[in-house]
Coordinates of C-alpha atoms and ligand atoms in Angstrom, one line a residue:
X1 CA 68.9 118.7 109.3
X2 CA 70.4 122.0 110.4
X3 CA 72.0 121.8 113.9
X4 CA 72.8 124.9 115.9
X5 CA 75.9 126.0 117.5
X6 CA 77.6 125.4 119.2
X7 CA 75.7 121.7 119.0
X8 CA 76.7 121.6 115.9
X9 CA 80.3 122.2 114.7
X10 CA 81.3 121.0 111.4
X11 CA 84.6 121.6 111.8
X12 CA 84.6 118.6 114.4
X13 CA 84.8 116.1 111.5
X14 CA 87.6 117.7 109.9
X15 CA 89.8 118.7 112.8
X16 CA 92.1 115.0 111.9
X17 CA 93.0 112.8 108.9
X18 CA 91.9 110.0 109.7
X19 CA 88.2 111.9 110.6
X20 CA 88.3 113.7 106.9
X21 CA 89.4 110.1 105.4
X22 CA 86.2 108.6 107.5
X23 CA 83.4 111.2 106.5
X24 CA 84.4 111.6 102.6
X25 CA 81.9 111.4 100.7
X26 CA 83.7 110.8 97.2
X27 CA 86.0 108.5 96.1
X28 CA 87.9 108.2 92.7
X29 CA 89.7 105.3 92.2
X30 CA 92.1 104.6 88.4
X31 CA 89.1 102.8 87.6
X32 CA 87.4 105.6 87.4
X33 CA 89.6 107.0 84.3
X34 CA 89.4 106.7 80.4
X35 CA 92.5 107.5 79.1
X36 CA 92.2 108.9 75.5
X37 CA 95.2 107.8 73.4
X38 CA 96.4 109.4 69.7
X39 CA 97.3 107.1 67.5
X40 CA 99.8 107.7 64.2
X41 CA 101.7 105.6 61.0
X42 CA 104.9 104.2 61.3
X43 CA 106.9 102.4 63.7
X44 CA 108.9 103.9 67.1
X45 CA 107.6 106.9 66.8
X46 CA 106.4 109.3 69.4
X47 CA 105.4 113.2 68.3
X48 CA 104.4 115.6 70.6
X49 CA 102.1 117.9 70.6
X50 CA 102.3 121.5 71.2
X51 CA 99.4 122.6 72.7
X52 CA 99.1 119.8 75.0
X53 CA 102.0 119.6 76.7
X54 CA 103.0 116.2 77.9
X55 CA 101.0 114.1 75.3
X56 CA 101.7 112.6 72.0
X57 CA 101.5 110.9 69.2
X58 CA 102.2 107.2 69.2
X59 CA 102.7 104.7 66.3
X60 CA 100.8 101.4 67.6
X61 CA 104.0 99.8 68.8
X62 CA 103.8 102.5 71.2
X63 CA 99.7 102.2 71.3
X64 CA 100.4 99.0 72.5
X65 CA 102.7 99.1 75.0
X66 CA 100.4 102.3 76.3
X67 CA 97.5 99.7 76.7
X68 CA 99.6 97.8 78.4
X69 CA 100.9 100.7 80.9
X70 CA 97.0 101.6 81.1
X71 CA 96.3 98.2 82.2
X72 CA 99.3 98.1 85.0
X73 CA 97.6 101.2 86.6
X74 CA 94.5 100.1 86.8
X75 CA 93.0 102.1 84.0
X76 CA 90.1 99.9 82.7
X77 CA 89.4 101.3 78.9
X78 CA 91.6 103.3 76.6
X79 CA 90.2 105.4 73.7
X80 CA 91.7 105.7 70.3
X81 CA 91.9 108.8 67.9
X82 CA 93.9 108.7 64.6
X83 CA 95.9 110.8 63.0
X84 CA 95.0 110.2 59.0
X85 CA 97.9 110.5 56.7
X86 CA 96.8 113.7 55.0
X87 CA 96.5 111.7 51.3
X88 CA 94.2 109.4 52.9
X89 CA 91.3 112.1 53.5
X90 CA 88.9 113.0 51.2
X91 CA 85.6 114.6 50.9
X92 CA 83.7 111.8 52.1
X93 CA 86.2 110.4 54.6
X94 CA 85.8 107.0 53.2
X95 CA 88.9 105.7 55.0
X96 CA 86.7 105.7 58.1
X97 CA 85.6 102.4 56.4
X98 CA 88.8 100.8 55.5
X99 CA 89.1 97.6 57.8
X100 CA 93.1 98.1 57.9
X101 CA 92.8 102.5 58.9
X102 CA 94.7 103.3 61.1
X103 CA 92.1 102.9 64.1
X104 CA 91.9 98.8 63.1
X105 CA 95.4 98.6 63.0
X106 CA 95.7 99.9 66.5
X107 CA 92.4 98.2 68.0
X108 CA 93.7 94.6 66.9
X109 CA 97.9 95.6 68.3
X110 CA 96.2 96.7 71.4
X111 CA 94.1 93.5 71.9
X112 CA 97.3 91.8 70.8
X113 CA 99.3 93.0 73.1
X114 CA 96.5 93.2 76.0
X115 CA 94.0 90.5 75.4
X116 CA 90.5 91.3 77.2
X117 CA 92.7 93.1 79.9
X118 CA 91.3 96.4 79.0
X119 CA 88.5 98.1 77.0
X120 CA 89.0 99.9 73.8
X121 CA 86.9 102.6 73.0
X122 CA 86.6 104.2 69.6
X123 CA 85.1 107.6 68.4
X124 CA 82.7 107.7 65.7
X125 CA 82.5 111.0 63.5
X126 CA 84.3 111.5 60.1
X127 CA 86.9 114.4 61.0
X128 CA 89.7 112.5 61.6
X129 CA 89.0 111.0 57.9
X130 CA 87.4 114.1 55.8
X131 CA 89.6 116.9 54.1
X132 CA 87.4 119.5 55.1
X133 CA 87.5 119.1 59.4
X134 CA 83.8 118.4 59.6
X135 CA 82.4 115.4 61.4
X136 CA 80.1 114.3 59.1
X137 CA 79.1 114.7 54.9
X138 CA 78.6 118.2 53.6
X139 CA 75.5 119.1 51.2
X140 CA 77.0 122.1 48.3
X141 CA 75.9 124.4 50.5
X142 CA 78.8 123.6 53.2
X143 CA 75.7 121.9 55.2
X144 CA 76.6 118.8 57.2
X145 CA 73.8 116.5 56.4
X146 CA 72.4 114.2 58.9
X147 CA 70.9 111.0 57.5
X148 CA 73.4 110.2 54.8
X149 CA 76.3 111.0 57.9
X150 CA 74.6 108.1 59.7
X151 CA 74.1 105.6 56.8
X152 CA 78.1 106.5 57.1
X153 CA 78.7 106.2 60.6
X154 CA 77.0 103.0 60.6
X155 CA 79.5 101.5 58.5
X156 CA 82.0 102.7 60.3
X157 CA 81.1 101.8 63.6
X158 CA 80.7 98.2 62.5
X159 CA 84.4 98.5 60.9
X160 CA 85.7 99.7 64.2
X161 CA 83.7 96.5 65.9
X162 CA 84.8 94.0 63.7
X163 CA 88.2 95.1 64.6
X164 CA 87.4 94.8 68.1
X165 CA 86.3 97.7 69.9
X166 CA 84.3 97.0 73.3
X167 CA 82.7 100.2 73.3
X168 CA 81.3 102.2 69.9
X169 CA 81.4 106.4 71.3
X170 CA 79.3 108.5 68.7
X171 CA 80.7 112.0 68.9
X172 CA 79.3 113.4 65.9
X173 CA 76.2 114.7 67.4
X174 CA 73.6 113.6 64.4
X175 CA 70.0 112.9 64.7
X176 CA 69.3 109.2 65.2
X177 CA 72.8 107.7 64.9
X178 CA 72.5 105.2 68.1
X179 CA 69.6 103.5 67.3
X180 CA 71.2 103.0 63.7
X181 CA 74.5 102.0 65.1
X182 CA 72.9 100.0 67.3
X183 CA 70.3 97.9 65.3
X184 CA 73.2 97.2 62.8
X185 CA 75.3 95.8 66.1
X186 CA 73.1 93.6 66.6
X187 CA 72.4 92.6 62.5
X188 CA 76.4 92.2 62.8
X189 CA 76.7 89.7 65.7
X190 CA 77.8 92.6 67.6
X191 CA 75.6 92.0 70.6
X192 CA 77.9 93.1 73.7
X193 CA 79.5 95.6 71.6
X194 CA 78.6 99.2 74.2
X195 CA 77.5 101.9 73.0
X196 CA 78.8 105.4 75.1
X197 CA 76.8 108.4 73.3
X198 CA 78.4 111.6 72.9
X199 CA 75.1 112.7 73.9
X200 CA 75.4 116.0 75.5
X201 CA 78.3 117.8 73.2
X202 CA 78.3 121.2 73.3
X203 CA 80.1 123.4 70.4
X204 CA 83.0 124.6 72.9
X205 CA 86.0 127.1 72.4
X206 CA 87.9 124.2 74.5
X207 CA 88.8 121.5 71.5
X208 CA 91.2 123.4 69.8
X209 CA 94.6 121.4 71.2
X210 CA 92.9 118.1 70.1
X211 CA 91.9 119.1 66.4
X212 CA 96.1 119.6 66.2
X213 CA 96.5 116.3 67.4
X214 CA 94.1 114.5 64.9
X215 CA 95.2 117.0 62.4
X216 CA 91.9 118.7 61.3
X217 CA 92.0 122.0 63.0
X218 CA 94.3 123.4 59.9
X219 CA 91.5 121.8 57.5
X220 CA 88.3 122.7 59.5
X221 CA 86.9 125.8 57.9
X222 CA 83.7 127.4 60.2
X223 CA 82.6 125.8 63.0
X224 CA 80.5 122.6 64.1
X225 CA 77.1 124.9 65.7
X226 CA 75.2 123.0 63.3
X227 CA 75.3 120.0 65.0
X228 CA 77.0 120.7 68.1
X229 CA 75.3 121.9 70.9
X230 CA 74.8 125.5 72.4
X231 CA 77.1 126.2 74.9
X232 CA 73.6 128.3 76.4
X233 CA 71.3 125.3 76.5
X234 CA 70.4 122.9 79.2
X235 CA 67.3 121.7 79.1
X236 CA 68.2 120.7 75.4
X237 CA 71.0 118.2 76.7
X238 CA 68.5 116.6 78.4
X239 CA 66.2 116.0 75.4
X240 CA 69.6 114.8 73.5
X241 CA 70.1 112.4 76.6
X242 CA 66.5 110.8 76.9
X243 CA 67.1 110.5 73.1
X244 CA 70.2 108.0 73.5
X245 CA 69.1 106.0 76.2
X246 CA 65.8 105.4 74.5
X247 CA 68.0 104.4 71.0
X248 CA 70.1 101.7 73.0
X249 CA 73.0 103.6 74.3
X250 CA 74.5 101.8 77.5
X251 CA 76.1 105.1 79.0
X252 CA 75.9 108.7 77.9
X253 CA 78.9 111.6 77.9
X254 CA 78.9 115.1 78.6
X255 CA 81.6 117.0 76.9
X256 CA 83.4 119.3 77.5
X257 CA 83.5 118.6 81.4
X258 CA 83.7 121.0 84.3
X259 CA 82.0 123.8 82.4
X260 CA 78.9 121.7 82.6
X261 CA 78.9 119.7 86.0
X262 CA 75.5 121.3 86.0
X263 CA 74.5 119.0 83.0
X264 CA 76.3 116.0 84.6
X265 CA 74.4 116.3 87.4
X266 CA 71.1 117.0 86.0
X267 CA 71.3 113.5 84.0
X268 CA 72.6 111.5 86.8
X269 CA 69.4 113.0 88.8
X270 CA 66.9 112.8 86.0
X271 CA 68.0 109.3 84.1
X272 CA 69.8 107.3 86.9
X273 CA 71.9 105.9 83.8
X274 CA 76.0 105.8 84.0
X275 CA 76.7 109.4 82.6
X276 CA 80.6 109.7 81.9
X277 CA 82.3 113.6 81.4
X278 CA 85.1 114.0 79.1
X279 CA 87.3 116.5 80.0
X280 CA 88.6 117.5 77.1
X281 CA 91.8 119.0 75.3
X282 CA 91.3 122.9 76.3
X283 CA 90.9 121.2 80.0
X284 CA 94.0 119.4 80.1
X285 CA 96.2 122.4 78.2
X286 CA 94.7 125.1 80.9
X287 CA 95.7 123.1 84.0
X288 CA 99.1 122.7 82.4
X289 CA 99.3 126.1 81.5
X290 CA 98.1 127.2 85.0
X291 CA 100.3 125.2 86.9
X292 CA 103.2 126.5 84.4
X293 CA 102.3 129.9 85.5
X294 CA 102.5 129.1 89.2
X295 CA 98.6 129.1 89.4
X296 CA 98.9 126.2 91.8
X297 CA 100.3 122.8 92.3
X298 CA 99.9 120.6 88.5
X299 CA 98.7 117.8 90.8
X300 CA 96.5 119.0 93.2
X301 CA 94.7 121.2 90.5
X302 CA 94.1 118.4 88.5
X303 CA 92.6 115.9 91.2
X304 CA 90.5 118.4 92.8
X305 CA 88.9 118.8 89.1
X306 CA 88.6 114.9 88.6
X307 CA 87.4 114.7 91.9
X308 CA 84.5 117.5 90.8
X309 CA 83.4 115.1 88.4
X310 CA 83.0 112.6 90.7
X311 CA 80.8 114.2 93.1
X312 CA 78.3 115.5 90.1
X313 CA 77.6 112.2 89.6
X314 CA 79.7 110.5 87.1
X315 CA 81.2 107.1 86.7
X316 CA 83.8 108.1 84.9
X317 CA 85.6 110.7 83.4
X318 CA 87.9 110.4 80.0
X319 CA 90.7 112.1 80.3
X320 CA 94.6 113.1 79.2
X321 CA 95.7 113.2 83.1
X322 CA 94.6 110.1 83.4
X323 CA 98.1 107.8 83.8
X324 CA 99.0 110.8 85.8
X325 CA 96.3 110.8 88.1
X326 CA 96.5 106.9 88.5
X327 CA 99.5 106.9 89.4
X328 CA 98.7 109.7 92.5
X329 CA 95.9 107.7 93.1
X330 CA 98.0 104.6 93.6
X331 CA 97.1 102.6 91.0
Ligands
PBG1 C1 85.5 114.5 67.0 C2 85.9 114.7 68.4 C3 86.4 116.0 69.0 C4 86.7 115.7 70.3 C5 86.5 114.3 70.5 N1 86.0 113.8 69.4 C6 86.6 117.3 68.4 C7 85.5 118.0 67.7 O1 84.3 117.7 67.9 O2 85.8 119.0 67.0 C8 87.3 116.7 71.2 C9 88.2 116.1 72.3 C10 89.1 117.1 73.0 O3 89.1 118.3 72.8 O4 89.9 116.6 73.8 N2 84.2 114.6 66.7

């Protein structure tokens, strides 16, 4: 395939617009976005938050009309994250399982106020529920156990489906979780109900700003390395991958994003599945902080990131830009 010059000049193709719109070789579309969406109690209220700049809290009236502005750009799925009143977590996070938490409540004013216009996606893990900040049940050793997490996370995933969530997105990173979450799916007349595996989720430096918005960063004492994946590991994500699609997940996650395109594209190449990147908290707060600084323009750093995504193979990439970006993209 290599040409010689001057045969061959690749600078031919890009020498006019309408030649570089002709030979690109990714496109992103609002369709291609998962807009993550922070969810708190009352009514009318909106609270930012700090150390993202630009996103808040909403109470589900706002949640609502949100989903709605999601919709109207083209965004096909929203995903919902609550902020737990501070009295309703406990040890065990047993709110998780409460079929009128905050995340039902939400789910069921969304569909409300959308219908089946757009998906709702919901995360499964028990920080946003548990005093301590930890995702899942701790032993008295400060151990986060696995198989008593996912008798948990079970339940709570049904909750979330009988509410009406369209797609169920494990981010706890136990051992077994979709095939348990899955097989009670099905027990539950849950049968379209997706699964999207937080299947490659590293333990990153980069979720700090979202831990303030759910409110268990001030809780969370040590860090998640038990269960989260080593920033340093590869061919493990892989393994963690083959795992989910083999226990009935219909799409897999990388998170965070553009620090591991590498693994994006490794199980796009090696699975074939849909693999999705979220791009997390630290993501969004560093292009806003960049751009504040002068680093660049805010929008053309932040599309030529999505775009990156793209190209490594994803379908689609969750993230806060994306009303932003839809609306650059036209949407
Ligand atoms: C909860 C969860 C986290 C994120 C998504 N789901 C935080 C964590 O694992 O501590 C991070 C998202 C972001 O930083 O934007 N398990």
């Amino acid at each position: 395939m290599t040409g010689s010059y001057p045969n061959t000049r690749l600078r031919r193709t890009r020498a006019s617009a309408w030649s570089r719109s002709m030979y690109r070789e990714t496109v992103m579309t609002p369709a291609d976005l998962i807009w993550p969406l922070f969810v708190t109690e009352g009514s009318g209220i909106e609270e930012p938050i700090g150390t993202l700049p630009g996103v808040s809290r909403w109470s589900i009236d706002g949640i609502a009309t949100k989903a709605k502005e999601a919709a109207a750009l083209g965004i096909p799925c929203i995903a919902l994250f609550p902020n737990t009143q501070a009295d309703r977590r406990s040890d065990d996070g047993k709110e998780a399982l409460n079929p009128d938490n905050l995340m039902c409540r939400a789910i069921k004013a969304v569909r409300d106020a959308c219908g089946s216009g757009i998906g709702i996606l919901t995360d499964v893990a028990l920080d946003p529920y548990t005093s301590h900040g930890q995702d899942g049940l701790l032993d008295n050793t400060g151990y986060v156990v696995n198989d008593d997490t996912v008798a948990v996370l079970v339940d709570q995933s049904i909750n979330q489906a009988n509410a009406g969530a369209d797609i169920i997105a494990p981010s706890d990173m136990m051992d077994g979780r979709v095939r348990a979450i899955r097989m009670a799916l099905e027990m539950n007349d849950h049968p379209n109900v997706q699964i999207m595996a937080y299947s490659a989720k590293y333990a990153s430096a980069f979720y700090g700003p979202f831990r303030d918005a759910v409110g268990s960063g001030g809780l969370l004492k040590g860090d998640k390395k038990s269960y989260q994946m080593d920033p340093a590991n590869g061919d493990e994500a892989m393994s963690e991958i083959a795992f989910d699609i083999a226990e009935g997940a219909d799409s897999i996650m990388v998170k965070p994003g553009l620090a591991y395109l590498d693994v994006i594209w490794r199980a796009k190449q090696a699975f074939s599945v849909p693999v999705f990147a979220y791009q997390v908290s630290g993501e969004y707060a560093l292009i806003e902080a960049g751009a504040a600084a002068g680093v660049g323009d805010r929008d053309e750093l932040l599309m030529e990131k999505l775009l990156a995504f793209k190209r490594a193979g994803c379908s689609g990439v969750l993230t806060y830009h994306a009303p932003v970006a839809a609306r650059l993209l036209g949407g």
